[in-house]
Short mmCIF file of C-alpha atoms in Angstrom, two decimals:
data_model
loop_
_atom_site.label_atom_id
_atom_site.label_comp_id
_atom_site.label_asym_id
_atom_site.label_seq_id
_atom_site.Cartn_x
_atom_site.Cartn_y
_atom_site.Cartn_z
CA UNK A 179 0.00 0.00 0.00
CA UNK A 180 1.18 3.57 -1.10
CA UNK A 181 0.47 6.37 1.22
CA UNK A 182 0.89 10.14 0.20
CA UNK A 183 0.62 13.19 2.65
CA UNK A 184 0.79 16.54 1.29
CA UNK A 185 -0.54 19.82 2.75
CA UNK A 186 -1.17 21.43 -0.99
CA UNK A 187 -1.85 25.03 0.59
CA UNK A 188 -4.46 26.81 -1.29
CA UNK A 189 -7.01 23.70 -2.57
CA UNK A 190 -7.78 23.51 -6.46
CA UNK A 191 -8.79 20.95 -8.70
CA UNK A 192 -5.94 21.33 -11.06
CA UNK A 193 -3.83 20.53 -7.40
CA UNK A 194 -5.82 17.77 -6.53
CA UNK A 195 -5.31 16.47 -9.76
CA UNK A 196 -1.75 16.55 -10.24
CA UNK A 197 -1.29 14.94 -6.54
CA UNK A 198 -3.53 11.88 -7.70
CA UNK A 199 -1.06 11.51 -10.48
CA UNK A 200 0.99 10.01 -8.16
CA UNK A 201 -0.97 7.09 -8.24
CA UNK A 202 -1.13 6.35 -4.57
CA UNK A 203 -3.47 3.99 -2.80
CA UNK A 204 -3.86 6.65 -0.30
CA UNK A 205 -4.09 10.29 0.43
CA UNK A 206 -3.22 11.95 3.67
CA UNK A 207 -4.29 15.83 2.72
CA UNK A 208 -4.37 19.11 4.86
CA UNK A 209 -5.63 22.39 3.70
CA UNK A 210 -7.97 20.17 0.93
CA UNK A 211 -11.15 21.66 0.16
CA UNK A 212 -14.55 19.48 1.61
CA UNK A 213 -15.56 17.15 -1.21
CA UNK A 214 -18.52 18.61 -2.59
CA UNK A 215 -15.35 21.08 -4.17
CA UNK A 216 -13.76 18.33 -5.13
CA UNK A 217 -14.09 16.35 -8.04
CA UNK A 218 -12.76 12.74 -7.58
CA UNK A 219 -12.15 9.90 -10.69
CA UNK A 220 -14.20 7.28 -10.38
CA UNK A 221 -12.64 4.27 -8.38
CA UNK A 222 -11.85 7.07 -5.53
CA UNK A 223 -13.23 7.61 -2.19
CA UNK A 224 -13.24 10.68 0.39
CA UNK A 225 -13.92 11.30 3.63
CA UNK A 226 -13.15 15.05 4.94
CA UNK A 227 -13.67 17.21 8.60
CA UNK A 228 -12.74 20.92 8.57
CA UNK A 229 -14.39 24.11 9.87
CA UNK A 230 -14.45 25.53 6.49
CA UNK A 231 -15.57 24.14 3.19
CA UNK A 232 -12.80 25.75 1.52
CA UNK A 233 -9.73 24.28 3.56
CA UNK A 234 -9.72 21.06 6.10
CA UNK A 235 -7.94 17.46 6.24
CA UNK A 236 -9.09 14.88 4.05
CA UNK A 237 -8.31 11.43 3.28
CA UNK A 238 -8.63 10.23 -0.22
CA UNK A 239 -8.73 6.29 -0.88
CA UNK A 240 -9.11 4.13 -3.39
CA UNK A 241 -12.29 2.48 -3.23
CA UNK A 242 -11.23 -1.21 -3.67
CA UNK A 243 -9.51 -0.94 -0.35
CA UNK A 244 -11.43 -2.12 2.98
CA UNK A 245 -11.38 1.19 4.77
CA UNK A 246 -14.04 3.25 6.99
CA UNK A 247 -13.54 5.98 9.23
CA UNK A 248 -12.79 3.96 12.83
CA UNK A 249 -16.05 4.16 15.08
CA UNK A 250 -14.53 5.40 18.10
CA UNK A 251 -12.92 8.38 16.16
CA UNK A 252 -13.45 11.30 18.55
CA UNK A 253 -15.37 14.58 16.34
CA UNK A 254 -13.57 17.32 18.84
CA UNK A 255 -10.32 16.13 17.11
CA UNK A 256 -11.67 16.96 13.91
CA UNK A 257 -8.30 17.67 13.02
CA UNK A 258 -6.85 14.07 13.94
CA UNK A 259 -8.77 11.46 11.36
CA UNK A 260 -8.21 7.62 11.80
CA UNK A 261 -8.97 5.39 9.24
CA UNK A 262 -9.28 1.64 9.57
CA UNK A 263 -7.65 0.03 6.28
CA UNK A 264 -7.20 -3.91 6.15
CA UNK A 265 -6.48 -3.94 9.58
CA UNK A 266 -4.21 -1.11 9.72
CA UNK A 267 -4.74 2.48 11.39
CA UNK A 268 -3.82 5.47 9.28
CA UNK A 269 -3.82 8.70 11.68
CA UNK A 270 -4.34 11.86 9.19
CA UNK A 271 -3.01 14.39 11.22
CA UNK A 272 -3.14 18.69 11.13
CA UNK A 273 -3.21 20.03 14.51
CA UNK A 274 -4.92 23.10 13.60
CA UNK A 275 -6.13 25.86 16.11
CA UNK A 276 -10.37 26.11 16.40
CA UNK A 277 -13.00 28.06 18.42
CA UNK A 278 -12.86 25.46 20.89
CA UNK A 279 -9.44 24.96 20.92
CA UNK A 280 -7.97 28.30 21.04
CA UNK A 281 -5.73 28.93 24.35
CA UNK A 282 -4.14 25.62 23.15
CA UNK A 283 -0.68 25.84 20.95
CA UNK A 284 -0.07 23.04 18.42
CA UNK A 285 2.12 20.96 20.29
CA UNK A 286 -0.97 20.49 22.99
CA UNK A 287 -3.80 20.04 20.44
CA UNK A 288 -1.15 17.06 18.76
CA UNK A 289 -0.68 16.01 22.50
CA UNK A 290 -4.22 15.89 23.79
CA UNK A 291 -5.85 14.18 20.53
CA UNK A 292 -2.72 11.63 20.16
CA UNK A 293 -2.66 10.50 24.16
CA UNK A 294 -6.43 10.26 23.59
CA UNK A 295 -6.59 7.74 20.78
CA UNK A 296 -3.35 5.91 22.37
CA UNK A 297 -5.27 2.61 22.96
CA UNK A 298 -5.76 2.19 19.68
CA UNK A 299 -2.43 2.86 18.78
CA UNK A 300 -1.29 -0.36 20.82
CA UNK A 301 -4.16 -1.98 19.00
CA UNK A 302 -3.47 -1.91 16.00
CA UNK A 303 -0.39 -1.65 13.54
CA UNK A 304 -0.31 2.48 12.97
CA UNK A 305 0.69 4.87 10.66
CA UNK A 306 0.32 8.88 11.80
CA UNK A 307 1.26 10.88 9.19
CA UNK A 308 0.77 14.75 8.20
CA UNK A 309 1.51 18.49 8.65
CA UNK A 310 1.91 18.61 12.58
CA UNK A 311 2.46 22.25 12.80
CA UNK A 312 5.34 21.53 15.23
CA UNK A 313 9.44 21.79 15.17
CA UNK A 314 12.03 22.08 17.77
CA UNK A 315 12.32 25.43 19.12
CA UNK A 316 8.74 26.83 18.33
CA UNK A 317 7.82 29.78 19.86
CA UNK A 318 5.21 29.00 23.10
CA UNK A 319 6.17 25.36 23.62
CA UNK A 320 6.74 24.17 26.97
CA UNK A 321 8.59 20.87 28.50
CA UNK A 322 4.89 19.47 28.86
CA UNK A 323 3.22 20.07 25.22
CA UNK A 324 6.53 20.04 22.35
CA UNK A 325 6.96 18.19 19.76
CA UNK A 326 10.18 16.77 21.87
CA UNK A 327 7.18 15.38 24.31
CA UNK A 328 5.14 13.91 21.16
CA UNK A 329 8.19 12.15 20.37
CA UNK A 330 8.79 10.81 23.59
CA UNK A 331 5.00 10.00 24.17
CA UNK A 332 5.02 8.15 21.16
CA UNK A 333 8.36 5.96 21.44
CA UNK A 334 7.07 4.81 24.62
CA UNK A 335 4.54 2.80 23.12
CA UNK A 336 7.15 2.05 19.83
CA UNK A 337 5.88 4.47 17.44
CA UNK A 338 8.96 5.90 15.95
CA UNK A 339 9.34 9.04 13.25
CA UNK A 340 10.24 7.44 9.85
CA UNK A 341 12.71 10.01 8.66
CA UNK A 342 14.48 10.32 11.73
CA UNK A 343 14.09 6.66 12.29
CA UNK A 344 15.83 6.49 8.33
CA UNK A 345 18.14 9.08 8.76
CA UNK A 346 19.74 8.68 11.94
CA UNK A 347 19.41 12.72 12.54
CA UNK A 348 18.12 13.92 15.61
CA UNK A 349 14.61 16.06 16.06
CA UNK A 350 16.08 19.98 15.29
CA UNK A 351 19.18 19.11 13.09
CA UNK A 352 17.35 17.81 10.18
CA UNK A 353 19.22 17.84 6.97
CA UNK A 354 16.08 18.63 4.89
CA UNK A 355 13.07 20.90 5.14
CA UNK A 356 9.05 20.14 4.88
CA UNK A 357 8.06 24.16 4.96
CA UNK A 358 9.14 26.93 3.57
CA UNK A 359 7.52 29.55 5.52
CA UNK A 360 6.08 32.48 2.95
CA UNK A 361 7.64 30.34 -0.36
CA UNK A 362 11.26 31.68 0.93
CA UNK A 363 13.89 29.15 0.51
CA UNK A 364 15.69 30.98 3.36
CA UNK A 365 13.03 30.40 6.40
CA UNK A 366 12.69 26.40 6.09
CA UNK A 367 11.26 24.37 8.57
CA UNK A 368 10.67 20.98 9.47
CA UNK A 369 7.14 20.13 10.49
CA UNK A 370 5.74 17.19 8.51
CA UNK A 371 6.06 14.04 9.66
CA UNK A 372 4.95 10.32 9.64
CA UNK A 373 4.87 7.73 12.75
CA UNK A 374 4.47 4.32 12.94
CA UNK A 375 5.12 0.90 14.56
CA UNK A 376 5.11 -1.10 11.46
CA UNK A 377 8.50 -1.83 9.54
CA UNK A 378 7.71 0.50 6.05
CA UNK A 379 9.12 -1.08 2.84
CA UNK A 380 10.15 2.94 1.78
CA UNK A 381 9.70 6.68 3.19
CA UNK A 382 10.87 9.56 1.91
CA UNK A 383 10.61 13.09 1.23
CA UNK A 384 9.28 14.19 -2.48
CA UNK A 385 11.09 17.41 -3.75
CA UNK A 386 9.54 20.52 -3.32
CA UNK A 387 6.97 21.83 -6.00
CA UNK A 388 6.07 25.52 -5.62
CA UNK A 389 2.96 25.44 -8.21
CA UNK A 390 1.52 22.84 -5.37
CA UNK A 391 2.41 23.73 -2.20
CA UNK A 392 4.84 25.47 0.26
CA UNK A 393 5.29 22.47 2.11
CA UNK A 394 6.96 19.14 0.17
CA UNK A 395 5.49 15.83 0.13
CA UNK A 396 5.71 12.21 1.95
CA UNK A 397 5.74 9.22 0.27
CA UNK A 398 4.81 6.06 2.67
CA UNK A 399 4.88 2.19 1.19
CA UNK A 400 3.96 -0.59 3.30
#
């Protein structure tokens, strides 16, 4: 199974078109807009949450796999979507700040919804993977919510970061970027990331494609 995630900034058809180009088996995609904007090929499924029609997460699958949205998936992490495929759980994560969530940074909204749904990540062989909004050093984190602690939290119960996990480079001293803050080569960041506790047969980082996004892509393969 092929898994992309891609925040394409700025949702448009021609976007979501060139992305399913890839010919993935899924889509992990923040900032997409809700489906009735979005015009899928047939074979393709979609299941979206957002507080705006014109920019949320969405997954996009394609319809000969087993896969439903898991039953005990929690709607006040709108933000945090698990998807039950063949026995696996994807996680489509994009900690993103909402009316109800507002006092809380990113690290803490990540935090809360991911020590929520931890049960299940013991349960079943996992895959989290998205635009976290978090990086080492971000303004307004704390020892408590970072994405330090979400790393910790996670490799407790085995769930490692792929690239890091790949690379041998530790969280802050990446060699490679995700975001490029404003399109400017010169203010990258590293915020994207995938988790799991499943060996992955590839990961990697696509290259990064201005006419899609500010932020570069993910391939996963299981």
């Amino acid at each position: 199974m092929k898994i992309l995630a891609y925040n394409i900034n700025l949702s448009s058809q021609e976007k979501i078109d060139k992305v399913l180009g890839y010919n993935a088996d899924v889509y992990i995609l923040p900032e997409v807009a809700c489906p009735s904007q979005v015009k899928l090929p047939e074979g393709y499924r979609m299941e979206w949450m957002g507080d705006f029609d014109y920019k949320g997460l969405g997954i996009i699958w394609k319809s000969n796999l087993n896969a439903e949205i898991a039953g005990w998936f929690n709607p006040k992490h709108q933000y945090f979507l698990p998807i039950l495929i063949d026995g696996k759980l994807i996680m489509a994560a994009w900690p993103t700040t909402t009316e109800q969530n507002k006092p809380m940074k990113y690290p803490q909204i990540a935090l809360v919804a991911l020590q929520e749904y931890a049960p299940y990540f013991k349960e079943y062989p996992t895959i989290i993977s998205g635009d976290m909004n978090c990086y080492k050093g971000q303004s307004g984190q704390t020892k408590q919510f970072s994405i330090q602690a979400i790393f910790d939290f996670l490799s407790e119960m085995g769930i490692v970061s792929d690239y890091h996990d790949q690379t041998g480079e530790e969280l802050g001293k990446e060699s490679s970027a995700t975001y490029y803050h404003q399109f400017k080569e010169n203010l990258p960041f590293f915020i994207d990331y995938t988790f799991s506790n499943l060996p992955l047969k590839s990961y990697k980082l696509g290259e990064w494609d201005k006419s899609i996004s500010d932020h570069v892509s993910q391939f996963i393969e299981i």
